[in-house]
Amino acid sequence: MMRWTHLGHAMWLAEIGELRLLFDPLLTPTHHGDVFRMATPRQIDARELRPDFILVSHAHPDHFDVPSLRRLAELDRDSVVLTPDPLVERTARRLGFTQVARIEADHRVELEGATLVTTRSFGTAVEWGVIVASAEATVYNQVDTVMRSPADVRDVLERAAAALARPALASVGPTLLLARWQPLREVEAALAAEAGFPYAGYRDLLEQLAAAGAGALIPAAAGTAHAAPYAAMNEVVFPLSEARFRQDVASRCPRTRVLEAVVGGRYRVDAQGVALVDHAPYVTCANEGPAPRFTPFALPPLEDVDPRPPALLRARAARFVEDELAPALARVVRDLPDAPPTLTFALDVVARDGRDEHRLTFDAQGNRLAPAPRESYDVLDAIAASMLVDVVEGRRHWGEPLLAGKLRASTRAYRVDASGLERLPVAPIFLYYALSYDESHARWVEHQLRELDQPAGDPPPSP
């Protein structure tokens, strides 16, 4: 018999006999630079977790939370950390864990009382899901892994069935599927893309869940919400309530028992199936309040409420534009095949006392020209001044302003000739050309490690 305790979002504690597996620990009330909170506020007594293994599925900050790992390292440095990501691996070692292993997808791990098989993802992130098999049951924790089609789901299950020598896993499906379910619109909202309900994507998701053929399903890995002052984004990012999703799965997969994801709930998983049996005494939940209504008609205004002097923020942003962004964009234009005669990148930096409109215009060879008229941009980015400064100085990473609605982008970069119109291969968020998303993330992790190493009571270093 296995017991799985839902601890919020993608955090689960699996107990198989004496073995304890902790997935994607997220102990703090807010995360991702305080942009997000737990949808169901809860407190967890971390001393009661006592994991033998900590599995961090990937490096996204709602799964890889440095303060949470630090707390667990303080409690037991001998917990074994497993991850596919080199940044997570390095960070876990620096936090003091004595046993850290980076393993790829399709890897089998034999443990006392259970076997793990890491499962592949077909997206761009370095990540895996996990199938946990005991003597009598299997649980497939999808986490955030991306499936392109039902065939991908069947392929994952067939590979795991072969690794476990359990053909029934492929033919019948897992005992329990912890399912990725919310068709988030967070990036679409920021990139001026289609804002309405994603019919095609959601249809594909339901078909993939049907292909899994699970005996039971619990919605998982979508238990966060935007925290104040970013809460207005909740109405444009989350198209579905969990209750509606459960109803849809029950209709599409009538042979699958669909259970509610109860934070703190402990689920028994055995040969008879899955049942919610009780509540973990070390988890205290608060009232989560009414769920937001999906209202994707408009984004909230882009504002900066940071109390720091706006003149200093605007000046630092201007230095970044001239010293780092402009040279990076010149290289991009120079490397474009068949670049148009001119290309203009517009960046609006929004501060409390106004906005600065930077226009960077280049010829086809990447030479800087006089700025084009305000209305003549090819790519437009807009960002809160404080967020931009914090990213370039390592106190945040690009994901925070992007998901907070404080970074937005739109592109109309194209070339027209006698053969027609062709979109130019230019990234909508051109800020990434000066500082890549991954590099900003690595800097931010380093910043968190320095902050955690700061003795209590000492002031933080000046930026």
mmCIF file of C-alpha atoms in Angstrom, residues 40-407:
data_model
loop_
_atom_site.group_PDB
_atom_site.id
_atom_site.type_symbol
_atom_site.label_atom_id
_atom_site.label_comp_id
_atom_site.label_asym_id
_atom_site.label_seq_id
_atom_site.Cartn_x
_atom_site.Cartn_y
_atom_site.Cartn_z
ATOM 1 C CA THR A 40 -5.046 27.257 -0.907
ATOM 2 C CA PRO A 41 -2.967 29.000 1.782
ATOM 3 C CA ARG A 42 -1.395 26.447 4.096
ATOM 4 C CA GLN A 43 1.323 25.960 6.643
ATOM 5 C CA ILE A 44 3.396 22.790 6.737
ATOM 6 C CA ASP A 45 5.461 21.608 9.669
ATOM 7 C CA ALA A 46 8.532 20.669 7.645
ATOM 8 C CA ARG A 47 9.921 18.633 10.541
ATOM 9 C CA GLU A 48 7.205 16.040 9.899
ATOM 10 C CA LEU A 49 8.191 15.435 6.274
ATOM 11 C CA ARG A 50 11.434 13.484 6.902
ATOM 12 C CA PRO A 51 12.062 12.649 3.228
ATOM 13 C CA ASP A 52 14.516 9.948 2.251
ATOM 14 C CA PHE A 53 14.471 11.317 -1.301
ATOM 15 C CA ILE A 54 13.637 14.783 -2.626
ATOM 16 C CA LEU A 55 12.693 14.859 -6.301
ATOM 17 C CA VAL A 56 12.879 18.223 -8.096
ATOM 18 C CA SER A 57 11.331 17.723 -11.518
ATOM 19 C CA HIS A 58 12.705 20.866 -13.176
ATOM 20 C CA ALA A 59 14.065 24.337 -12.496
ATOM 21 C CA HIS A 60 10.929 26.467 -12.799
ATOM 22 C CA PRO A 61 10.613 28.437 -9.539
ATOM 23 C CA ASP A 62 7.257 26.916 -8.564
ATOM 24 C CA HIS A 63 9.009 23.531 -8.441
ATOM 25 C CA PHE A 64 12.588 24.515 -7.586
ATOM 26 C CA ASP A 65 12.282 26.791 -4.555
ATOM 27 C CA VAL A 66 15.651 27.631 -3.034
ATOM 28 C CA PRO A 67 14.407 28.674 0.458
ATOM 29 C CA SER A 68 12.393 25.450 0.736
ATOM 30 C CA LEU A 69 15.399 23.329 -0.180
ATOM 31 C CA ARG A 70 17.499 25.296 2.297
ATOM 32 C CA ARG A 71 15.017 24.492 5.075
ATOM 33 C CA LEU A 72 15.028 20.797 4.198
ATOM 34 C CA ALA A 73 18.834 20.748 4.119
ATOM 35 C CA GLU A 74 18.885 22.255 7.606
ATOM 36 C CA LEU A 75 16.617 19.462 8.820
ATOM 37 C CA ASP A 76 18.423 16.577 7.113
ATOM 38 C CA ARG A 77 21.387 17.051 4.797
ATOM 39 C CA ASP A 78 21.418 13.326 4.044
ATOM 40 C CA SER A 79 18.125 13.368 2.147
ATOM 41 C CA VAL A 80 18.977 12.310 -1.398
ATOM 42 C CA VAL A 81 18.136 14.928 -4.051
ATOM 43 C CA LEU A 82 17.249 13.706 -7.552
ATOM 44 C CA THR A 83 16.797 16.105 -10.484
ATOM 45 C CA PRO A 84 17.355 16.287 -14.242
ATOM 46 C CA ASP A 85 18.575 19.888 -14.137
ATOM 47 C CA PRO A 86 22.228 20.928 -13.649
ATOM 48 C CA LEU A 87 21.291 24.240 -11.981
ATOM 49 C CA VAL A 88 19.167 22.412 -9.408
ATOM 50 C CA GLU A 89 21.977 19.910 -8.905
ATOM 51 C CA ARG A 90 24.597 22.614 -8.261
ATOM 52 C CA THR A 91 22.285 24.539 -5.971
ATOM 53 C CA ALA A 92 21.384 21.492 -3.876
ATOM 54 C CA ARG A 93 25.067 20.784 -3.319
ATOM 55 C CA ARG A 94 25.714 24.389 -2.284
ATOM 56 C CA LEU A 95 22.814 24.207 0.151
ATOM 57 C CA GLY A 96 24.598 21.360 1.893
ATOM 58 C CA PHE A 97 22.888 18.190 0.714
ATOM 59 C CA THR A 98 25.433 15.394 0.867
ATOM 60 C CA GLN A 99 23.869 13.183 -1.818
ATOM 61 C CA VAL A 100 22.700 14.783 -5.056
ATOM 62 C CA ALA A 101 22.236 12.974 -8.364
ATOM 63 C CA ARG A 102 21.289 14.295 -11.784
ATOM 64 C CA ILE A 103 19.397 11.667 -13.733
ATOM 65 C CA GLU A 104 17.826 11.756 -17.176
ATOM 66 C CA ALA A 105 14.370 10.695 -18.309
ATOM 67 C CA ASP A 106 13.754 6.960 -18.807
ATOM 68 C CA HIS A 107 15.946 6.191 -15.793
ATOM 69 C CA ARG A 108 15.015 3.390 -13.388
ATOM 70 C CA VAL A 109 15.795 3.735 -9.670
ATOM 71 C CA GLU A 110 15.424 0.721 -7.387
ATOM 72 C CA LEU A 111 14.468 1.586 -3.800
ATOM 73 C CA GLU A 112 13.411 -0.452 -0.809
ATOM 74 C CA GLY A 113 9.742 -1.194 -1.368
ATOM 75 C CA ALA A 114 9.355 0.768 -4.602
ATOM 76 C CA THR A 115 10.804 1.403 -8.034
ATOM 77 C CA LEU A 116 10.930 4.795 -9.753
ATOM 78 C CA VAL A 117 11.020 5.430 -13.484
ATOM 79 C CA THR A 118 11.565 8.987 -14.678
ATOM 80 C CA THR A 119 9.405 9.864 -17.682
ATOM 81 C CA ARG A 120 10.159 12.066 -20.637
ATOM 82 C CA SER A 121 8.762 15.438 -21.606
ATOM 83 C CA PHE A 122 8.404 16.632 -25.189
ATOM 84 C CA GLY A 123 8.741 20.352 -24.428
ATOM 85 C CA THR A 124 11.806 22.579 -24.301
ATOM 86 C CA ALA A 125 12.441 22.525 -20.544
ATOM 87 C CA VAL A 126 14.839 20.053 -18.940
ATOM 88 C CA GLU A 127 12.314 18.105 -16.895
ATOM 89 C CA TRP A 128 10.798 14.756 -16.154
ATOM 90 C CA GLY A 129 7.764 13.191 -14.556
ATOM 91 C CA VAL A 130 7.952 10.112 -12.341
ATOM 92 C CA ILE A 131 6.172 6.776 -12.179
ATOM 93 C CA VAL A 132 6.327 5.171 -8.734
ATOM 94 C CA ALA A 133 5.603 1.452 -8.571
ATOM 95 C CA SER A 134 4.995 -0.569 -5.420
ATOM 96 C CA ALA A 135 4.226 -4.275 -5.286
ATOM 97 C CA GLU A 136 0.524 -3.682 -6.005
ATOM 98 C CA ALA A 137 0.027 -0.250 -7.594
ATOM 99 C CA THR A 138 1.531 2.451 -9.817
ATOM 100 C CA VAL A 139 1.302 6.247 -9.629
ATOM 101 C CA TYR A 140 2.206 8.445 -12.604
ATOM 102 C CA ASN A 141 3.095 11.984 -11.472
ATOM 103 C CA GLN A 142 3.122 14.019 -14.681
ATOM 104 C CA VAL A 143 4.223 17.265 -12.984
ATOM 105 C CA ASP A 144 4.653 19.759 -15.878
ATOM 106 C CA THR A 145 5.810 17.335 -18.569
ATOM 107 C CA VAL A 146 4.607 18.218 -22.047
ATOM 108 C CA MET A 147 2.848 15.690 -24.257
ATOM 109 C CA ARG A 148 2.233 16.549 -27.899
ATOM 110 C CA SER A 149 -0.364 13.873 -28.570
ATOM 111 C CA PRO A 150 -2.021 10.752 -27.119
ATOM 112 C CA ALA A 151 0.720 8.760 -28.843
ATOM 113 C CA ASP A 152 3.301 10.454 -26.605
ATOM 114 C CA VAL A 153 1.378 9.384 -23.502
ATOM 115 C CA ARG A 154 1.209 5.810 -24.742
ATOM 116 C CA ASP A 155 4.924 5.895 -25.555
ATOM 117 C CA VAL A 156 5.764 7.066 -22.020
ATOM 118 C CA LEU A 157 3.665 4.309 -20.469
ATOM 119 C CA GLU A 158 5.079 1.633 -22.776
ATOM 120 C CA ARG A 159 8.642 2.628 -21.912
ATOM 121 C CA ALA A 160 7.876 2.600 -18.199
ATOM 122 C CA ALA A 161 6.051 -0.730 -18.490
ATOM 123 C CA ALA A 162 9.118 -2.254 -20.130
ATOM 124 C CA ALA A 163 11.454 -0.780 -17.509
ATOM 125 C CA LEU A 164 9.268 -2.117 -14.698
ATOM 126 C CA ALA A 165 8.433 -5.422 -16.422
ATOM 127 C CA ARG A 166 4.755 -4.587 -15.920
ATOM 128 C CA PRO A 167 2.934 -4.824 -19.243
ATOM 129 C CA ALA A 168 -0.361 -3.930 -17.551
ATOM 130 C CA LEU A 169 0.892 -0.369 -17.053
ATOM 131 C CA ALA A 170 0.735 0.148 -20.820
ATOM 132 C CA SER A 171 -2.396 -1.897 -21.476
ATOM 133 C CA VAL A 172 -4.513 -0.886 -18.469
ATOM 134 C CA GLY A 173 -2.875 2.351 -17.293
ATOM 135 C CA PRO A 174 -1.554 3.503 -13.917
ATOM 136 C CA THR A 175 -3.525 3.046 -10.733
ATOM 137 C CA LEU A 176 -3.396 6.821 -10.180
ATOM 138 C CA LEU A 177 -2.544 9.697 -12.506
ATOM 139 C CA LEU A 178 -1.494 13.010 -10.942
ATOM 140 C CA ALA A 179 -2.477 15.044 -13.964
ATOM 141 C CA ARG A 180 -1.215 18.253 -15.456
ATOM 142 C CA TRP A 181 -4.451 20.084 -16.216
ATOM 143 C CA GLN A 182 -4.690 23.891 -16.261
ATOM 144 C CA PRO A 183 -4.319 25.357 -19.804
ATOM 145 C CA LEU A 184 -2.566 28.484 -18.558
ATOM 146 C CA ARG A 185 -2.723 31.708 -20.577
ATOM 147 C CA GLU A 186 0.081 33.522 -18.735
ATOM 148 C CA VAL A 187 2.466 33.885 -21.674
ATOM 149 C CA GLU A 188 -0.298 34.523 -24.203
ATOM 150 C CA ALA A 189 -1.525 37.412 -22.068
ATOM 151 C CA ALA A 190 1.912 39.022 -22.010
ATOM 152 C CA LEU A 191 2.616 38.535 -25.720
ATOM 153 C CA ALA A 192 -0.626 40.032 -27.056
ATOM 154 C CA ALA A 193 -1.600 36.584 -28.326
ATOM 155 C CA GLU A 194 -5.023 34.924 -28.344
ATOM 156 C CA ALA A 195 -6.535 35.609 -24.944
ATOM 157 C CA GLY A 196 -9.724 33.535 -25.056
ATOM 158 C CA PHE A 197 -10.370 29.954 -24.048
ATOM 159 C CA PRO A 198 -7.853 27.561 -25.678
ATOM 160 C CA TYR A 199 -10.277 25.068 -27.217
ATOM 161 C CA ALA A 200 -7.745 23.168 -29.311
ATOM 162 C CA GLY A 201 -5.166 22.879 -26.554
ATOM 163 C CA TYR A 202 -7.727 21.770 -23.996
ATOM 164 C CA ARG A 203 -9.192 19.207 -26.388
ATOM 165 C CA ASP A 204 -5.707 17.795 -26.902
ATOM 166 C CA LEU A 205 -5.160 17.648 -23.137
ATOM 167 C CA LEU A 206 -8.358 15.673 -22.564
ATOM 168 C CA GLU A 207 -7.396 13.231 -25.323
ATOM 169 C CA GLN A 208 -3.993 12.732 -23.728
ATOM 170 C CA LEU A 209 -5.573 12.018 -20.347
ATOM 171 C CA ALA A 210 -7.913 9.530 -21.978
ATOM 172 C CA ALA A 211 -4.902 7.802 -23.550
ATOM 173 C CA ALA A 212 -3.383 7.296 -20.090
ATOM 174 C CA GLY A 213 -6.296 5.045 -19.135
ATOM 175 C CA ALA A 214 -5.741 5.644 -15.420
ATOM 176 C CA GLY A 215 -7.892 3.959 -12.811
ATOM 177 C CA ALA A 216 -8.055 7.226 -10.872
ATOM 178 C CA LEU A 217 -6.980 10.813 -11.486
ATOM 179 C CA ILE A 218 -6.216 13.778 -9.231
ATOM 180 C CA PRO A 219 -5.574 17.256 -10.708
ATOM 181 C CA ALA A 220 -2.046 18.321 -9.805
ATOM 182 C CA ALA A 221 0.680 20.920 -10.405
ATOM 183 C CA ALA A 222 -1.712 23.864 -10.760
ATOM 184 C CA GLY A 223 -2.241 25.049 -7.205
ATOM 185 C CA THR A 224 -0.912 28.602 -7.315
ATOM 186 C CA ALA A 225 -2.400 32.047 -7.872
ATOM 187 C CA HIS A 226 -1.024 35.541 -8.364
ATOM 188 C CA ALA A 227 -0.336 37.343 -5.106
ATOM 189 C CA ALA A 228 -1.060 41.009 -4.466
ATOM 190 C CA PRO A 229 -0.269 43.377 -6.146
ATOM 191 C CA TYR A 230 -0.494 41.111 -9.195
ATOM 192 C CA ALA A 231 -3.848 39.467 -8.377
ATOM 193 C CA ALA A 232 -5.657 41.038 -11.338
ATOM 194 C CA MET A 233 -3.737 38.609 -13.563
ATOM 195 C CA ASN A 234 -5.716 35.702 -12.078
ATOM 196 C CA GLU A 235 -8.708 36.648 -14.238
ATOM 197 C CA VAL A 236 -6.780 36.359 -17.514
ATOM 198 C CA VAL A 237 -4.405 33.453 -16.784
ATOM 199 C CA PHE A 238 -6.545 30.599 -15.408
ATOM 200 C CA PRO A 239 -9.315 29.484 -17.817
ATOM 201 C CA LEU A 240 -10.680 26.636 -15.670
ATOM 202 C CA SER A 241 -11.654 25.850 -12.123
ATOM 203 C CA GLU A 242 -10.573 22.482 -10.796
ATOM 204 C CA ALA A 243 -14.217 21.484 -10.348
ATOM 205 C CA ARG A 244 -14.977 22.130 -14.014
ATOM 206 C CA PHE A 245 -11.892 20.197 -15.069
ATOM 207 C CA ARG A 246 -12.918 17.214 -12.940
ATOM 208 C CA GLN A 247 -16.351 17.259 -14.533
ATOM 209 C CA ASP A 248 -14.817 17.348 -18.023
ATOM 210 C CA VAL A 249 -12.477 14.437 -17.306
ATOM 211 C CA ALA A 250 -15.328 12.389 -15.856
ATOM 212 C CA SER A 251 -17.277 12.960 -19.079
ATOM 213 C CA ARG A 252 -14.366 12.154 -21.394
ATOM 214 C CA CYS A 253 -12.937 9.287 -19.316
ATOM 215 C CA PRO A 254 -15.948 7.560 -17.720
ATOM 216 C CA ARG A 255 -13.855 4.602 -16.534
ATOM 217 C CA THR A 256 -11.477 6.863 -14.603
ATOM 218 C CA ARG A 257 -12.410 7.825 -11.054
ATOM 219 C CA VAL A 258 -11.752 11.556 -10.656
ATOM 220 C CA LEU A 259 -10.904 12.781 -7.152
ATOM 221 C CA GLU A 260 -10.613 16.284 -5.742
ATOM 222 C CA ALA A 261 -7.115 17.570 -4.970
ATOM 223 C CA VAL A 262 -7.462 18.237 -1.233
ATOM 224 C CA VAL A 263 -4.508 20.120 0.220
ATOM 225 C CA GLY A 264 -3.359 18.119 3.218
ATOM 226 C CA GLY A 265 -5.409 15.137 2.059
ATOM 227 C CA ARG A 266 -3.877 11.668 2.373
ATOM 228 C CA TYR A 267 -4.789 9.188 -0.330
ATOM 229 C CA ARG A 268 -4.451 5.417 -0.067
ATOM 230 C CA VAL A 269 -3.255 3.774 -3.291
ATOM 231 C CA ASP A 270 -3.350 -0.015 -3.520
ATOM 232 C CA ALA A 271 -4.664 -2.864 -5.646
ATOM 233 C CA GLN A 272 -8.249 -1.880 -4.793
ATOM 234 C CA GLY A 273 -7.780 1.628 -6.175
ATOM 235 C CA VAL A 274 -7.467 5.111 -4.679
ATOM 236 C CA ALA A 275 -9.298 6.663 -1.735
ATOM 237 C CA LEU A 276 -9.005 9.859 0.306
ATOM 238 C CA VAL A 277 -8.655 8.567 3.863
ATOM 239 C CA ASP A 278 -7.789 11.481 6.176
ATOM 240 C CA HIS A 279 -5.931 14.783 6.565
ATOM 241 C CA ALA A 280 -2.267 15.149 7.486
ATOM 242 C CA PRO A 281 -2.076 16.712 10.975
ATOM 243 C CA TYR A 282 1.056 18.684 10.073
ATOM 244 C CA VAL A 283 -0.762 20.671 7.352
ATOM 245 C CA THR A 284 -2.931 23.635 8.381
ATOM 246 C CA CYS A 285 -5.050 25.230 5.654
ATOM 247 C CA ALA A 286 -6.721 28.636 5.573
ATOM 248 C CA ASN A 287 -9.799 29.751 3.670
ATOM 249 C CA GLU A 288 -8.762 30.320 0.078
ATOM 250 C CA GLY A 289 -11.597 32.732 -0.750
ATOM 251 C CA PRO A 290 -13.621 32.810 -3.965
ATOM 252 C CA ALA A 291 -12.004 31.495 -7.122
ATOM 253 C CA PRO A 292 -11.294 34.105 -9.802
ATOM 254 C CA ARG A 293 -13.580 34.232 -12.829
ATOM 255 C CA PHE A 294 -11.854 33.891 -16.204
ATOM 256 C CA THR A 295 -12.449 37.311 -17.804
ATOM 257 C CA PRO A 296 -9.889 37.679 -20.607
ATOM 258 C CA PHE A 297 -11.112 41.000 -21.993
ATOM 259 C CA ALA A 298 -8.170 43.215 -21.070
ATOM 260 C CA LEU A 299 -4.962 43.212 -19.094
ATOM 261 C CA PRO A 300 -4.664 45.518 -16.097
ATOM 262 C CA PRO A 301 -2.679 48.704 -16.816
ATOM 263 C CA LEU A 302 1.081 48.289 -16.737
ATOM 264 C CA GLU A 303 2.135 50.217 -13.641
ATOM 265 C CA ASP A 304 5.126 50.297 -11.325
ATOM 266 C CA VAL A 305 4.352 50.594 -7.626
ATOM 267 C CA ASP A 306 7.918 50.139 -6.396
ATOM 268 C CA PRO A 307 8.742 52.759 -3.714
ATOM 269 C CA ARG A 308 12.335 53.340 -4.827
ATOM 270 C CA PRO A 309 13.121 56.730 -6.421
ATOM 271 C CA PRO A 310 11.869 56.448 -10.007
ATOM 272 C CA ALA A 311 14.582 58.738 -11.350
ATOM 273 C CA LEU A 312 17.253 56.272 -10.219
ATOM 274 C CA LEU A 313 15.393 53.332 -11.742
ATOM 275 C CA ARG A 314 14.903 55.119 -15.053
ATOM 276 C CA ALA A 315 18.565 56.127 -15.205
ATOM 277 C CA ARG A 316 19.734 52.570 -14.534
ATOM 278 C CA ALA A 317 17.356 51.253 -17.181
ATOM 279 C CA ALA A 318 18.695 53.769 -19.699
ATOM 280 C CA ARG A 319 22.260 52.608 -19.049
ATOM 281 C CA PHE A 320 21.203 49.020 -19.709
ATOM 282 C CA VAL A 321 19.547 50.048 -22.976
ATOM 283 C CA GLU A 322 22.628 51.839 -24.284
ATOM 284 C CA ASP A 323 25.397 49.652 -22.871
ATOM 285 C CA GLU A 324 23.901 46.166 -23.235
ATOM 286 C CA LEU A 325 20.671 46.080 -25.213
ATOM 287 C CA ALA A 326 21.638 48.230 -28.203
ATOM 288 C CA PRO A 327 24.853 46.272 -28.989
ATOM 289 C CA ALA A 328 22.983 42.962 -28.634
ATOM 290 C CA LEU A 329 20.246 44.073 -31.032
ATOM 291 C CA ALA A 330 22.820 45.300 -33.545
ATOM 292 C CA ARG A 331 24.286 41.787 -33.616
ATOM 293 C CA VAL A 332 20.834 40.254 -34.072
ATOM 294 C CA VAL A 333 20.010 42.489 -37.041
ATOM 295 C CA ARG A 334 23.422 41.914 -38.592
ATOM 296 C CA ASP A 335 22.856 38.146 -38.471
ATOM 297 C CA LEU A 336 19.357 38.227 -39.957
ATOM 298 C CA PRO A 337 19.106 36.655 -43.411
ATOM 299 C CA ASP A 338 17.761 39.218 -45.882
ATOM 300 C CA ALA A 339 17.193 41.861 -43.222
ATOM 301 C CA PRO A 340 14.872 44.725 -44.213
ATOM 302 C CA PRO A 341 16.363 48.184 -44.856
ATOM 303 C CA THR A 342 15.516 49.282 -41.314
ATOM 304 C CA LEU A 343 14.310 47.557 -38.156
ATOM 305 C CA THR A 344 13.072 49.398 -35.066
ATOM 306 C CA PHE A 345 12.849 47.997 -31.545
ATOM 307 C CA ALA A 346 10.751 50.089 -29.150
ATOM 308 C CA LEU A 347 11.093 49.696 -25.383
ATOM 309 C CA ASP A 348 8.749 51.474 -22.983
ATOM 310 C CA VAL A 349 10.111 51.625 -19.436
ATOM 311 C CA VAL A 350 7.246 52.451 -17.076
ATOM 312 C CA ALA A 351 8.011 54.125 -13.744
ATOM 313 C CA ARG A 352 5.836 55.638 -11.033
ATOM 314 C CA ASP A 353 6.298 59.143 -12.427
ATOM 315 C CA GLY A 354 6.009 58.417 -16.144
ATOM 316 C CA ARG A 355 7.561 56.363 -18.906
ATOM 317 C CA ASP A 356 10.665 56.485 -21.080
ATOM 318 C CA GLU A 357 10.252 55.433 -24.699
ATOM 319 C CA HIS A 358 13.495 54.047 -26.093
ATOM 320 C CA ARG A 359 13.555 53.518 -29.866
ATOM 321 C CA LEU A 360 16.495 51.619 -31.334
ATOM 322 C CA THR A 361 16.612 51.679 -35.141
ATOM 323 C CA PHE A 362 19.165 49.770 -37.238
ATOM 324 C CA ASP A 363 19.933 49.337 -40.894
ATOM 325 C CA ALA A 364 20.356 45.911 -42.485
ATOM 326 C CA GLN A 365 24.032 45.808 -41.486
ATOM 327 C CA GLY A 366 23.235 46.489 -37.823
ATOM 328 C CA ASN A 367 24.350 50.116 -37.856
ATOM 329 C CA ARG A 368 22.490 52.396 -35.457
ATOM 330 C CA LEU A 369 20.315 55.017 -37.133
ATOM 331 C CA ALA A 370 18.340 57.970 -35.877
ATOM 332 C CA PRO A 371 15.209 56.698 -34.104
ATOM 333 C CA ALA A 372 12.226 56.030 -36.318
ATOM 334 C CA PRO A 373 8.958 57.839 -35.600
ATOM 335 C CA ARG A 374 7.132 56.643 -32.496
ATOM 336 C CA GLU A 375 4.428 54.779 -34.419
ATOM 337 C CA SER A 376 6.876 52.961 -36.708
ATOM 338 C CA TYR A 377 8.181 50.223 -34.437
ATOM 339 C CA ASP A 378 8.625 46.626 -35.586
ATOM 340 C CA VAL A 379 8.811 45.062 -32.123
ATOM 341 C CA LEU A 380 7.462 46.671 -28.956
ATOM 342 C CA ASP A 381 8.352 45.669 -25.397
ATOM 343 C CA ALA A 382 7.079 47.370 -22.248
ATOM 344 C CA ILE A 383 8.266 46.690 -18.715
ATOM 345 C CA ALA A 384 8.011 48.141 -15.221
ATOM 346 C CA ALA A 385 11.219 50.048 -14.457
ATOM 347 C CA SER A 386 11.824 48.396 -11.091
ATOM 348 C CA MET A 387 11.400 44.921 -12.555
ATOM 349 C CA LEU A 388 13.848 45.657 -15.379
ATOM 350 C CA VAL A 389 16.476 46.996 -12.997
ATOM 351 C CA ASP A 390 16.072 44.071 -10.618
ATOM 352 C CA VAL A 391 16.452 41.576 -13.473
ATOM 353 C CA VAL A 392 19.581 43.148 -14.945
ATOM 354 C CA GLU A 393 21.121 43.374 -11.454
ATOM 355 C CA GLY A 394 20.250 39.766 -10.573
ATOM 356 C CA ARG A 395 17.583 40.312 -7.916
ATOM 357 C CA ARG A 396 14.870 38.909 -10.159
ATOM 358 C CA HIS A 397 14.724 36.908 -13.376
ATOM 359 C CA TRP A 398 12.704 37.485 -16.539
ATOM 360 C CA GLY A 399 9.971 35.055 -15.517
ATOM 361 C CA GLU A 400 8.831 37.332 -12.703
ATOM 362 C CA PRO A 401 7.878 40.449 -14.703
ATOM 363 C CA LEU A 402 6.585 38.243 -17.525
ATOM 364 C CA LEU A 403 4.191 36.228 -15.357
ATOM 365 C CA ALA A 404 3.302 39.205 -13.157
ATOM 366 C CA GLY A 405 1.999 41.123 -16.169
ATOM 367 C CA LYS A 406 4.818 43.653 -15.788
ATOM 368 C CA LEU A 407 6.540 42.682 -19.058
#
